[in-house]
PDB file of C-alpha atoms in Angstrom:
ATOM      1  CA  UNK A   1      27.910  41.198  70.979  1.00 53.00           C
ATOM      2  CA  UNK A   2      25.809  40.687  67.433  1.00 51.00           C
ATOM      3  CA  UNK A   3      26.439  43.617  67.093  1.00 55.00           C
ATOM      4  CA  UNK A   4      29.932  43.406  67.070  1.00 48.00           C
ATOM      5  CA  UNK A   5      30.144  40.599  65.329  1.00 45.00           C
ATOM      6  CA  UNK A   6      27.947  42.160  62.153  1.00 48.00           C
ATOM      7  CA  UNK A   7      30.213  44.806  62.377  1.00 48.00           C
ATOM      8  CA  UNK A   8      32.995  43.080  61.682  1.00 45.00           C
ATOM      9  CA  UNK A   9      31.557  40.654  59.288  1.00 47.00           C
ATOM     10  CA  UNK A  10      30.901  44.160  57.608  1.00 50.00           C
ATOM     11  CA  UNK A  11      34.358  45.490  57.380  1.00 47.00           C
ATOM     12  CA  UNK A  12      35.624  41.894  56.798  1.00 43.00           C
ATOM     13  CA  UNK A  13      33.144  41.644  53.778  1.00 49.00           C
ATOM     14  CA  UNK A  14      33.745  45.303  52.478  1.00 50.00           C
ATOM     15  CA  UNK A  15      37.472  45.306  52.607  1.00 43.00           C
ATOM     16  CA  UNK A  16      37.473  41.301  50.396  1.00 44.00           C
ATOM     17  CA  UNK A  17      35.145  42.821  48.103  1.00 48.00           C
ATOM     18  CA  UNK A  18      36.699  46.153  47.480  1.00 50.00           C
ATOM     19  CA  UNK A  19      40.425  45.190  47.922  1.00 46.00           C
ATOM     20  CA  UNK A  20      40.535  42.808  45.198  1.00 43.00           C
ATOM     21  CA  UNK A  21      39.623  45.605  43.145  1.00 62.00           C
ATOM     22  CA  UNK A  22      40.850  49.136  43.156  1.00 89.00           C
ATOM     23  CA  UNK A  23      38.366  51.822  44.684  1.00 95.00           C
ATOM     24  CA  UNK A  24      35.915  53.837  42.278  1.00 95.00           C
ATOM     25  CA  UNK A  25      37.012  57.428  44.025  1.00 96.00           C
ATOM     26  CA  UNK A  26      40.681  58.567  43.012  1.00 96.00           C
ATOM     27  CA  UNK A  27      39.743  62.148  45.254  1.00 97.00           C
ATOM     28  CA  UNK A  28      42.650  61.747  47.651  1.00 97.00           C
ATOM     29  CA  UNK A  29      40.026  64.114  50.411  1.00 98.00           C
ATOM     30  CA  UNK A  30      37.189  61.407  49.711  1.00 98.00           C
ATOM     31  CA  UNK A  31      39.681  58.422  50.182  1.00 98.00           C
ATOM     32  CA  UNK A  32      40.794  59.822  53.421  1.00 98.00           C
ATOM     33  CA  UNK A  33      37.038  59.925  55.467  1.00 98.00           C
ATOM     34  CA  UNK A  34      36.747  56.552  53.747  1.00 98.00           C
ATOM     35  CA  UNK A  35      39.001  55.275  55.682  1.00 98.00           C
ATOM     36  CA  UNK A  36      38.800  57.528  58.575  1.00 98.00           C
ATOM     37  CA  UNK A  37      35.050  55.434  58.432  1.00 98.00           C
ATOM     38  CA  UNK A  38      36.656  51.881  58.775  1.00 96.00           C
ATOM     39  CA  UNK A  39      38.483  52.724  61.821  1.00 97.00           C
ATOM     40  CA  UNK A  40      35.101  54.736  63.173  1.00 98.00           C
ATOM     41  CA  UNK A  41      33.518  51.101  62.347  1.00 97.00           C
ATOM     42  CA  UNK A  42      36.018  49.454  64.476  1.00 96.00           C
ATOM     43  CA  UNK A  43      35.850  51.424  67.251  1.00 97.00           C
ATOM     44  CA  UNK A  44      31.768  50.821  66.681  1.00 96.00           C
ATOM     45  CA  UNK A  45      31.310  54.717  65.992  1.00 97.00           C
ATOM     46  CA  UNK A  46      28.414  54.586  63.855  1.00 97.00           C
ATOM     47  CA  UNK A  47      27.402  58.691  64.123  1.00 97.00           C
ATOM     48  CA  UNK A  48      31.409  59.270  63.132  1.00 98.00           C
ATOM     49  CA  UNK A  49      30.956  56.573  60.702  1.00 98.00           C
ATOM     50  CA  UNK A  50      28.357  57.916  58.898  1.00 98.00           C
ATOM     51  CA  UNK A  51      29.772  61.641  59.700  1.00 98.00           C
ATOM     52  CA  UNK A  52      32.893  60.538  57.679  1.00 98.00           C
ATOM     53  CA  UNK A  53      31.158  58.456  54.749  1.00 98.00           C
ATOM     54  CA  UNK A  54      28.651  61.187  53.982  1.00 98.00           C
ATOM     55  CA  UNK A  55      31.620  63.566  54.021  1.00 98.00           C
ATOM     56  CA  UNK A  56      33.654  61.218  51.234  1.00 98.00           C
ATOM     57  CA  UNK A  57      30.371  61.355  49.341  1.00 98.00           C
ATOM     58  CA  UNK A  58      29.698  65.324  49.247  1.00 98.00           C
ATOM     59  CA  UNK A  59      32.796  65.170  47.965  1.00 98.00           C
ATOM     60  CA  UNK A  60      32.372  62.168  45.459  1.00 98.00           C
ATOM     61  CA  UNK A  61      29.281  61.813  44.971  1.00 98.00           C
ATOM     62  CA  UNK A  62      30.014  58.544  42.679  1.00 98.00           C
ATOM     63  CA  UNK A  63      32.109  57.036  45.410  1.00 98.00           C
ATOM     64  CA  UNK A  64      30.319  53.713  45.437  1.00 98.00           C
ATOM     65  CA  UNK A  65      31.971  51.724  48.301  1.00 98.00           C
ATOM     66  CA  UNK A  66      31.561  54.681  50.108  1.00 98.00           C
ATOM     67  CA  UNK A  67      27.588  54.546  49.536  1.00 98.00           C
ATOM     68  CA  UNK A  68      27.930  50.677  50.116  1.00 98.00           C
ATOM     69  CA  UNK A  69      29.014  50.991  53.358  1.00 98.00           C
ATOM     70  CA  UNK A  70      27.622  53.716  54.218  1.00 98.00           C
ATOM     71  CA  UNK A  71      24.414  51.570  53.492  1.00 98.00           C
ATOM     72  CA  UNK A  72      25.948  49.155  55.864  1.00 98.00           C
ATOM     73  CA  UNK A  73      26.475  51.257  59.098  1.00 98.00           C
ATOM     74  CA  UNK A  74      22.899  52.434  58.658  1.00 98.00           C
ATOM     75  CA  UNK A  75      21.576  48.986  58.785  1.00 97.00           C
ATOM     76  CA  UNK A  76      23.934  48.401  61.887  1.00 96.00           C
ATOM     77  CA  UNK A  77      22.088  51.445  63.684  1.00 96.00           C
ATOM     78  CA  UNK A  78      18.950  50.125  62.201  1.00 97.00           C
ATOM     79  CA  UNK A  79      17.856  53.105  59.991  1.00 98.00           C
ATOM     80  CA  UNK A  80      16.792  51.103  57.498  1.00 98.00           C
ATOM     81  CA  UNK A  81      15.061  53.798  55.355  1.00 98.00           C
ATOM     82  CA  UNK A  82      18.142  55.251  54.975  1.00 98.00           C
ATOM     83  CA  UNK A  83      20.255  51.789  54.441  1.00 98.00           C
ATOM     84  CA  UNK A  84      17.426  51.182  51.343  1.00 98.00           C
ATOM     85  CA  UNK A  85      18.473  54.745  50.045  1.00 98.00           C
ATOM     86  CA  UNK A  86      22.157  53.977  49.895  1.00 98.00           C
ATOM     87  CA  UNK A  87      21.759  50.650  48.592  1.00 98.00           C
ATOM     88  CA  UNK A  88      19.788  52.013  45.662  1.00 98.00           C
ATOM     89  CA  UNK A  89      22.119  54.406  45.237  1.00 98.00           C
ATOM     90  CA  UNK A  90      24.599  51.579  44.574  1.00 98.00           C
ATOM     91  CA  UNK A  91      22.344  49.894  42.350  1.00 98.00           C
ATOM     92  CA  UNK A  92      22.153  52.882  40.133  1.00 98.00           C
ATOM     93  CA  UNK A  93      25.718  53.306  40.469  1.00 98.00           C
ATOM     94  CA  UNK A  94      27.162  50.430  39.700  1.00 97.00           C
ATOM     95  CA  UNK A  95      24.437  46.900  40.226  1.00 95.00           C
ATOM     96  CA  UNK A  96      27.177  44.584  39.646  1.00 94.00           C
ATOM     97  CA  UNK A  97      29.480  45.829  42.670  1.00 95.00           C
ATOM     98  CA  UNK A  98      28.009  42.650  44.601  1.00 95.00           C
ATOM     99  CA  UNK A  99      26.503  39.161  43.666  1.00 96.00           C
ATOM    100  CA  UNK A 100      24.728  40.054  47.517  1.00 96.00           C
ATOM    101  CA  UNK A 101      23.502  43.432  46.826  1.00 97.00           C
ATOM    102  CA  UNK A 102      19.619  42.480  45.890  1.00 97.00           C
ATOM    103  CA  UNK A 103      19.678  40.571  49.255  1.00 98.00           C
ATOM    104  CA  UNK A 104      20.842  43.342  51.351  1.00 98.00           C
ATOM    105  CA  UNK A 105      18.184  45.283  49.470  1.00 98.00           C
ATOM    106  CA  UNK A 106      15.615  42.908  50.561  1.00 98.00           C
ATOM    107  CA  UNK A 107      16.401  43.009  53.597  1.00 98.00           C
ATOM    108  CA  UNK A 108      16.231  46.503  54.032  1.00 98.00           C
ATOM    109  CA  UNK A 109      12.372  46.398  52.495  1.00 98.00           C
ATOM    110  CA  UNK A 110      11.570  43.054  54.788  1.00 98.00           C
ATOM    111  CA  UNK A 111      12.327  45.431  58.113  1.00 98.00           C
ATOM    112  CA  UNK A 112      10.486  48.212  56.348  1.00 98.00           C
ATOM    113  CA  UNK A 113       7.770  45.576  55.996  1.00 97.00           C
ATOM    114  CA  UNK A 114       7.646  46.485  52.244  1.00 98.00           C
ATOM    115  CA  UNK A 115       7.167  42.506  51.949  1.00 98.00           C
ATOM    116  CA  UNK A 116       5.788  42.417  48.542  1.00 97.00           C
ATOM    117  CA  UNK A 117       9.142  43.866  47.186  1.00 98.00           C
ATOM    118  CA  UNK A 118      11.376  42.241  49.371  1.00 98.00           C
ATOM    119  CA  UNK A 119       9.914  39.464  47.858  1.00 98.00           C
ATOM    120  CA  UNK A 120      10.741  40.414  44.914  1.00 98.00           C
ATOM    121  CA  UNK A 121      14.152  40.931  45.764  1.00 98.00           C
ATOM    122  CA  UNK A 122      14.631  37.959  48.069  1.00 97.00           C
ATOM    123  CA  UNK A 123      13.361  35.812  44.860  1.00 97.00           C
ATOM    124  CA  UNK A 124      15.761  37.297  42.771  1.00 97.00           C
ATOM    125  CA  UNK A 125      19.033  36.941  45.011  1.00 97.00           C
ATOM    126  CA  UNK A 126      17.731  33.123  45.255  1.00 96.00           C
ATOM    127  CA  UNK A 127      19.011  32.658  41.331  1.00 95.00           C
ATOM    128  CA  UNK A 128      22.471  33.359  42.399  1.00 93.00           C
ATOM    129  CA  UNK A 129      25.152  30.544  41.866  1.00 90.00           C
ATOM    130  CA  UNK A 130      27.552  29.935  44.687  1.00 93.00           C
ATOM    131  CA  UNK A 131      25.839  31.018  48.167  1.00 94.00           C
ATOM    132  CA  UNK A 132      27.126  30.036  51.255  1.00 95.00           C
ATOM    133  CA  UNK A 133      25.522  27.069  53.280  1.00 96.00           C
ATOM    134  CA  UNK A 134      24.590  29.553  55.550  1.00 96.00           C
ATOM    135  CA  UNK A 135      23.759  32.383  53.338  1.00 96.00           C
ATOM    136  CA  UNK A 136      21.516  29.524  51.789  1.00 96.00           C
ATOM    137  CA  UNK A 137      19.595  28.877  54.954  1.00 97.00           C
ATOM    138  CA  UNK A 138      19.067  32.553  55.758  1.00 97.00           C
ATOM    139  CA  UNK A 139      17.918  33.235  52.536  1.00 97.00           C
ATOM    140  CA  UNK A 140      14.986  30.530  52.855  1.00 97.00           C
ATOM    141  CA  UNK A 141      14.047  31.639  56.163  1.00 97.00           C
ATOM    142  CA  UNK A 142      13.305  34.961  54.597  1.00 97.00           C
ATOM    143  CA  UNK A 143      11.603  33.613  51.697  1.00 97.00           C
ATOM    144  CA  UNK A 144       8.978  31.850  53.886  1.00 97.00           C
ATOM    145  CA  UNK A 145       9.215  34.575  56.210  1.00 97.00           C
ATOM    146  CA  UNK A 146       8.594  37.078  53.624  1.00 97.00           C
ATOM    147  CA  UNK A 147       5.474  35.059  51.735  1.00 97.00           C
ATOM    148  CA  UNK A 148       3.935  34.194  54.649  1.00 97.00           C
ATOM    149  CA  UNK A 149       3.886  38.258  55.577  1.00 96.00           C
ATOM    150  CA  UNK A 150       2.776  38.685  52.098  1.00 95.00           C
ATOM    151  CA  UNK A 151      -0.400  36.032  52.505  1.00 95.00           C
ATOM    152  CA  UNK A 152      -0.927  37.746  56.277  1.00 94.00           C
ATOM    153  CA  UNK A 153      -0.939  40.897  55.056  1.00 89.00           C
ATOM    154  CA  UNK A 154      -3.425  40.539  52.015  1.00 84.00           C
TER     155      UNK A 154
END
């Protein structure tokens, strides 16, 4: 079921933060497994989900929501190697695509236990105006999470 629920809170998140705006791929082919991906997600397809995103990227290989949430589904089947890879990806493509990005970057080097850059990261996301209540809380948890797995692990 948190599963689920992530999942949606993914699609719900992707689609208000790409909708708003008009999508960075105008390859009609790449727009089409795009969206063949969001109704994978909803059918919680993850191996078609990631079939169809890393087909939109082969063929744009600057579609950046398409590396977004491609980063997303692999966090969702906890491959979070690969999730840090796509999420870098959409740093170098375009860092500003999300105020949450460097969290969901930290996060992916927290469960990599890469805690001294998660860190990093975590302290970095903590600058940003606006956050939830409950983004807020999360975000300390993994702060003192994080620095006490720094301290443990020196």
């Amino acid at each position: 079921m948190k599963k689920f629920v992530f999942c949606v809170l993914i699609c719900i998140g992707t689609f208000g933060a790409f909708a708003q705006n008009t999508l960075s791929s105008k390859n009609a082919k790449a727009l089409s497994a795009y969206q063949r991906s969001n109704i994978a997600i909803n059918q919680r397809l993850y191996n078609t989900a990631i079939r169809d995103l890393e087909e939109a990227i082969r063929i744009d290989p600057n579609f950046v929501e398409a590396h977004f949430r491609l980063a997303d589904v692999y966090k969702i089947a906890k491959d979070y190697t690969k999730s840090l890879a796509s999420y870098q990806t959409v740093q170098s493509l375009n860092p500003n695509i999300s105020k949450h990005l460097d969290y969901q970057i930290a996060e992916a080097y927290f469960m990599l236990h890469a805690y001294d850059t998660a860190l990093i990261y975590f302290e970095k996301y903590s600058k940003v105006l606006d956050l939830s209540e409950n983004r807020q809380k999360e975000l300390n948890k993994y702060l003192l999470d994080t620095r006490f797995s720094v301290e443990a692990v020196s």
